[in-house]
Amino acid sequence: MSAVAPGVAFVGRGRELDVLAARLTPHDQPAGGVLLISGPAGVGKTRLVDEAVRRAAGSAVVRGYCPAETAPPLWPWRAALKRAGVEIAREPDIEPAAATSARFAALAQMSDALIAAGPLAVLLEDLHWADAASLDLLAQVGAVANGTG
């Protein structure tokens, strides 16, 4: 997470910032959607997002991070929803034979929680470290936003 000092100028990336600002304003994007910001380490992705969030003050924006170390399934989503005031039940210990149905139930629970949270922008960082369930939920959210899910 980046903490930018007040008064530090943001230079360049005007087009990208305009796109992000429009997407972070709920009344401009009632149907939702998914945006991916990618680039090499250190190129300024987090700084760009920080600036867009700062400019979209008043929008419901929460963040989740994918840790480099192994984390429980859906960790970045759970963290983001917790910041939005939505608590998700802790996953019970699952027998291997029931793992597929438990995973489906966890994805459904998380999807329901996202819907219940209302208009919300969820920013997930470091997706290259995301667990499979987090990526599956991202695909599901993207499919619903695009009308294909």
PDB file of C-alpha atoms in Angstrom:
ATOM      1  CA  MET A   1       0.000   0.000   0.000  1.00  0.00           C
ATOM      2  CA  SER A   2       1.292   3.400  -0.923  1.00  0.00           C
ATOM      3  CA  ALA A   3       1.019   6.517   1.149  1.00  0.00           C
ATOM      4  CA  VAL A   4       1.540   9.621  -0.932  1.00  0.00           C
ATOM      5  CA  ALA A   5       2.427  12.814   0.874  1.00  0.00           C
ATOM      6  CA  PRO A   6      -0.083  15.648   0.440  1.00  0.00           C
ATOM      7  CA  GLY A   7       0.967  18.126  -2.184  1.00  0.00           C
ATOM      8  CA  VAL A   8       3.063  15.656  -4.204  1.00  0.00           C
ATOM      9  CA  ALA A   9       2.241  16.274  -7.852  1.00  0.00           C
ATOM     10  CA  PHE A  10       0.963  13.460 -10.034  1.00  0.00           C
ATOM     11  CA  VAL A  11       2.427  13.850 -13.506  1.00  0.00           C
ATOM     12  CA  GLY A  12       1.463  11.999 -16.665  1.00  0.00           C
ATOM     13  CA  ARG A  13      -0.884   9.066 -17.189  1.00  0.00           C
ATOM     14  CA  GLY A  14      -3.766  11.474 -17.782  1.00  0.00           C
ATOM     15  CA  ARG A  15      -5.675   9.124 -20.059  1.00  0.00           C
ATOM     16  CA  GLU A  16      -5.349   6.193 -17.657  1.00  0.00           C
ATOM     17  CA  LEU A  17      -6.342   8.396 -14.739  1.00  0.00           C
ATOM     18  CA  ASP A  18      -9.440   9.614 -16.602  1.00  0.00           C
ATOM     19  CA  VAL A  19     -10.524   6.019 -17.310  1.00  0.00           C
ATOM     20  CA  LEU A  20     -10.030   5.006 -13.685  1.00  0.00           C
ATOM     21  CA  ALA A  21     -11.776   8.093 -12.334  1.00  0.00           C
ATOM     22  CA  ALA A  22     -14.802   7.418 -14.552  1.00  0.00           C
ATOM     23  CA  ARG A  23     -14.963   3.792 -13.413  1.00  0.00           C
ATOM     24  CA  LEU A  24     -14.688   4.717  -9.732  1.00  0.00           C
ATOM     25  CA  THR A  25     -17.678   7.041  -9.954  1.00  0.00           C
ATOM     26  CA  PRO A  26     -20.723   4.794  -9.350  1.00  0.00           C
ATOM     27  CA  HIS A  27     -23.281   6.898 -11.230  1.00  0.00           C
ATOM     28  CA  ASP A  28     -21.129   6.720 -14.382  1.00  0.00           C
ATOM     29  CA  GLN A  29     -20.933   2.906 -14.420  1.00  0.00           C
ATOM     30  CA  PRO A  30     -24.164   1.389 -13.112  1.00  0.00           C
ATOM     31  CA  ALA A  31     -23.508  -2.027 -14.674  1.00  0.00           C
ATOM     32  CA  GLY A  32     -20.104  -2.570 -13.076  1.00  0.00           C
ATOM     33  CA  GLY A  33     -17.089  -4.021 -14.779  1.00  0.00           C
ATOM     34  CA  VAL A  34     -13.533  -5.179 -14.374  1.00  0.00           C
ATOM     35  CA  LEU A  35     -10.367  -3.241 -15.165  1.00  0.00           C
ATOM     36  CA  LEU A  36      -6.873  -4.696 -15.117  1.00  0.00           C
ATOM     37  CA  ILE A  37      -3.869  -2.485 -14.517  1.00  0.00           C
ATOM     38  CA  SER A  38      -0.701  -4.301 -15.410  1.00  0.00           C
ATOM     39  CA  GLY A  39       2.937  -3.508 -15.890  1.00  0.00           C
ATOM     40  CA  PRO A  40       6.363  -4.314 -14.549  1.00  0.00           C
ATOM     41  CA  ALA A  41       7.223  -3.857 -10.894  1.00  0.00           C
ATOM     42  CA  GLY A  42       7.942  -0.246  -9.999  1.00  0.00           C
ATOM     43  CA  VAL A  43       6.232   1.311 -13.022  1.00  0.00           C
ATOM     44  CA  GLY A  44       3.679   3.176 -10.872  1.00  0.00           C
ATOM     45  CA  LYS A  45       0.533   1.043 -10.868  1.00  0.00           C
ATOM     46  CA  THR A  46      -0.181   1.558  -7.178  1.00  0.00           C
ATOM     47  CA  ARG A  47       0.547   5.291  -7.429  1.00  0.00           C
ATOM     48  CA  LEU A  48      -1.879   5.567 -10.347  1.00  0.00           C
ATOM     49  CA  VAL A  49      -4.601   3.782  -8.377  1.00  0.00           C
ATOM     50  CA  ASP A  50      -3.876   5.881  -5.267  1.00  0.00           C
ATOM     51  CA  GLU A  51      -4.348   9.053  -7.281  1.00  0.00           C
ATOM     52  CA  ALA A  52      -7.561   7.816  -8.918  1.00  0.00           C
ATOM     53  CA  VAL A  53      -9.001   6.847  -5.524  1.00  0.00           C
ATOM     54  CA  ARG A  54      -8.005  10.216  -4.077  1.00  0.00           C
ATOM     55  CA  ARG A  55      -9.761  12.036  -6.913  1.00  0.00           C
ATOM     56  CA  ALA A  56     -12.861   9.860  -6.572  1.00  0.00           C
ATOM     57  CA  ALA A  57     -13.327  10.845  -2.930  1.00  0.00           C
ATOM     58  CA  GLY A  58     -16.764   9.854  -1.750  1.00  0.00           C
ATOM     59  CA  SER A  59     -16.947   6.715  -3.880  1.00  0.00           C
ATOM     60  CA  ALA A  60     -17.156   3.370  -2.094  1.00  0.00           C
ATOM     61  CA  VAL A  61     -13.694   1.945  -2.735  1.00  0.00           C
ATOM     62  CA  VAL A  62     -12.058  -0.878  -0.798  1.00  0.00           C
ATOM     63  CA  ARG A  63      -8.756  -2.646  -1.352  1.00  0.00           C
ATOM     64  CA  GLY A  64      -7.482  -6.152  -0.997  1.00  0.00           C
ATOM     65  CA  TYR A  65      -3.959  -7.427  -1.436  1.00  0.00           C
ATOM     66  CA  CYS A  66      -2.692 -10.839  -2.485  1.00  0.00           C
ATOM     67  CA  PRO A  67       0.203 -11.708  -0.189  1.00  0.00           C
ATOM     68  CA  ALA A  68       3.344 -13.342  -1.555  1.00  0.00           C
ATOM     69  CA  GLU A  69       3.113 -16.058   1.075  1.00  0.00           C
ATOM     70  CA  THR A  70       0.401 -18.697   1.129  1.00  0.00           C
ATOM     71  CA  ALA A  71      -2.880 -17.305   2.433  1.00  0.00           C
ATOM     72  CA  PRO A  72      -6.359 -18.774   2.923  1.00  0.00           C
ATOM     73  CA  PRO A  73      -8.559 -18.937  -0.180  1.00  0.00           C
ATOM     74  CA  LEU A  74     -10.214 -15.677  -1.184  1.00  0.00           C
ATOM     75  CA  TRP A  75      -7.948 -13.684   1.138  1.00  0.00           C
ATOM     76  CA  PRO A  76      -7.875 -10.442  -0.913  1.00  0.00           C
ATOM     77  CA  TRP A  77     -11.654 -10.477  -1.365  1.00  0.00           C
ATOM     78  CA  ARG A  78     -12.268 -11.140   2.320  1.00  0.00           C
ATOM     79  CA  ALA A  79      -9.931  -8.297   3.298  1.00  0.00           C
ATOM     80  CA  ALA A  80     -11.614  -5.869   0.891  1.00  0.00           C
ATOM     81  CA  LEU A  81     -15.118  -6.764   2.059  1.00  0.00           C
ATOM     82  CA  LYS A  82     -14.053  -6.505   5.703  1.00  0.00           C
ATOM     83  CA  ARG A  83     -12.913  -2.937   4.958  1.00  0.00           C
ATOM     84  CA  ALA A  84     -16.400  -2.335   3.541  1.00  0.00           C
ATOM     85  CA  GLY A  85     -17.920  -3.517   6.826  1.00  0.00           C
ATOM     86  CA  VAL A  86     -19.020  -6.912   5.472  1.00  0.00           C
ATOM     87  CA  GLU A  87     -17.965  -9.922   7.521  1.00  0.00           C
ATOM     88  CA  ILE A  88     -17.630 -13.282   5.813  1.00  0.00           C
ATOM     89  CA  ALA A  89     -17.863 -16.462   7.861  1.00  0.00           C
ATOM     90  CA  ARG A  90     -14.556 -18.242   8.312  1.00  0.00           C
ATOM     91  CA  GLU A  91     -14.220 -21.298   6.137  1.00  0.00           C
ATOM     92  CA  PRO A  92     -14.658 -24.555   8.027  1.00  0.00           C
ATOM     93  CA  ASP A  93     -12.163 -27.386   7.777  1.00  0.00           C
ATOM     94  CA  ILE A  94     -13.111 -29.328   4.654  1.00  0.00           C
ATOM     95  CA  GLU A  95     -12.661 -32.992   3.945  1.00  0.00           C
ATOM     96  CA  PRO A  96     -10.873 -33.516   0.599  1.00  0.00           C
ATOM     97  CA  ALA A  97     -13.874 -35.391  -0.839  1.00  0.00           C
ATOM     98  CA  ALA A  98     -16.085 -32.325  -0.251  1.00  0.00           C
ATOM     99  CA  ALA A  99     -13.589 -29.724  -1.473  1.00  0.00           C
ATOM    100  CA  THR A 100     -15.296 -29.018  -4.805  1.00  0.00           C
ATOM    101  CA  SER A 101     -18.715 -28.343  -3.293  1.00  0.00           C
ATOM    102  CA  ALA A 102     -17.166 -26.329  -0.451  1.00  0.00           C
ATOM    103  CA  ARG A 103     -15.272 -24.190  -2.941  1.00  0.00           C
ATOM    104  CA  PHE A 104     -18.462 -23.577  -4.925  1.00  0.00           C
ATOM    105  CA  ALA A 105     -20.275 -22.605  -1.696  1.00  0.00           C
ATOM    106  CA  ALA A 106     -17.447 -20.230  -0.713  1.00  0.00           C
ATOM    107  CA  LEU A 107     -17.553 -18.527  -4.116  1.00  0.00           C
ATOM    108  CA  ALA A 108     -21.345 -18.205  -3.917  1.00  0.00           C
ATOM    109  CA  GLN A 109     -21.111 -16.753  -0.396  1.00  0.00           C
ATOM    110  CA  MET A 110     -18.503 -14.219  -1.470  1.00  0.00           C
ATOM    111  CA  SER A 111     -20.513 -13.275  -4.555  1.00  0.00           C
ATOM    112  CA  ASP A 112     -23.629 -12.725  -2.407  1.00  0.00           C
ATOM    113  CA  ALA A 113     -21.577 -10.565  -0.024  1.00  0.00           C
ATOM    114  CA  LEU A 114     -20.334  -8.421  -2.918  1.00  0.00           C
ATOM    115  CA  ILE A 115     -23.888  -7.866  -4.122  1.00  0.00           C
ATOM    116  CA  ALA A 116     -25.090  -7.058  -0.597  1.00  0.00           C
ATOM    117  CA  ALA A 117     -22.313  -4.487  -0.164  1.00  0.00           C
ATOM    118  CA  GLY A 118     -24.014  -2.321  -2.800  1.00  0.00           C
ATOM    119  CA  PRO A 119     -22.172  -0.118  -5.288  1.00  0.00           C
ATOM    120  CA  LEU A 120     -18.557  -0.809  -4.489  1.00  0.00           C
ATOM    121  CA  ALA A 121     -15.231  -0.638  -6.281  1.00  0.00           C
ATOM    122  CA  VAL A 122     -12.946  -3.460  -5.146  1.00  0.00           C
ATOM    123  CA  LEU A 123      -9.280  -2.917  -5.930  1.00  0.00           C
ATOM    124  CA  LEU A 124      -7.185  -6.075  -5.763  1.00  0.00           C
ATOM    125  CA  GLU A 125      -3.430  -5.720  -5.905  1.00  0.00           C
ATOM    126  CA  ASP A 126      -0.674  -8.221  -6.682  1.00  0.00           C
ATOM    127  CA  LEU A 127      -2.953 -10.661  -8.514  1.00  0.00           C
ATOM    128  CA  HIS A 128       0.117 -12.574  -9.689  1.00  0.00           C
ATOM    129  CA  TRP A 129       0.148 -14.010  -6.122  1.00  0.00           C
ATOM    130  CA  ALA A 130      -3.613 -14.696  -5.988  1.00  0.00           C
ATOM    131  CA  ASP A 131      -4.989 -18.104  -5.081  1.00  0.00           C
ATOM    132  CA  ALA A 132      -7.121 -20.038  -7.572  1.00  0.00           C
ATOM    133  CA  ALA A 133     -10.404 -19.281  -5.771  1.00  0.00           C
ATOM    134  CA  SER A 134      -9.709 -15.523  -5.833  1.00  0.00           C
ATOM    135  CA  LEU A 135      -9.045 -15.680  -9.571  1.00  0.00           C
ATOM    136  CA  ASP A 136     -12.188 -17.767 -10.091  1.00  0.00           C
ATOM    137  CA  LEU A 137     -14.261 -15.162  -8.251  1.00  0.00           C
ATOM    138  CA  LEU A 138     -12.667 -12.403 -10.306  1.00  0.00           C
ATOM    139  CA  ALA A 139     -13.622 -14.281 -13.490  1.00  0.00           C
ATOM    140  CA  GLN A 140     -17.150 -14.755 -12.150  1.00  0.00           C
ATOM    141  CA  VAL A 141     -17.497 -11.060 -11.279  1.00  0.00           C
ATOM    142  CA  GLY A 142     -16.144 -10.134 -14.709  1.00  0.00           C
ATOM    143  CA  ALA A 143     -18.560 -12.466 -16.474  1.00  0.00           C
ATOM    144  CA  VAL A 144     -21.537 -11.044 -14.577  1.00  0.00           C
ATOM    145  CA  ALA A 145     -20.415  -7.474 -15.273  1.00  0.00           C
ATOM    146  CA  ASN A 146     -20.104  -8.277 -18.974  1.00  0.00           C
ATOM    147  CA  GLY A 147     -23.483  -9.997 -19.098  1.00  0.00           C
ATOM    148  CA  THR A 148     -22.024 -13.416 -19.882  1.00  0.00           C
ATOM    149  CA  GLY A 149     -22.367 -14.980 -16.415  1.00  0.00           C
TER     150      GLY A 149
END
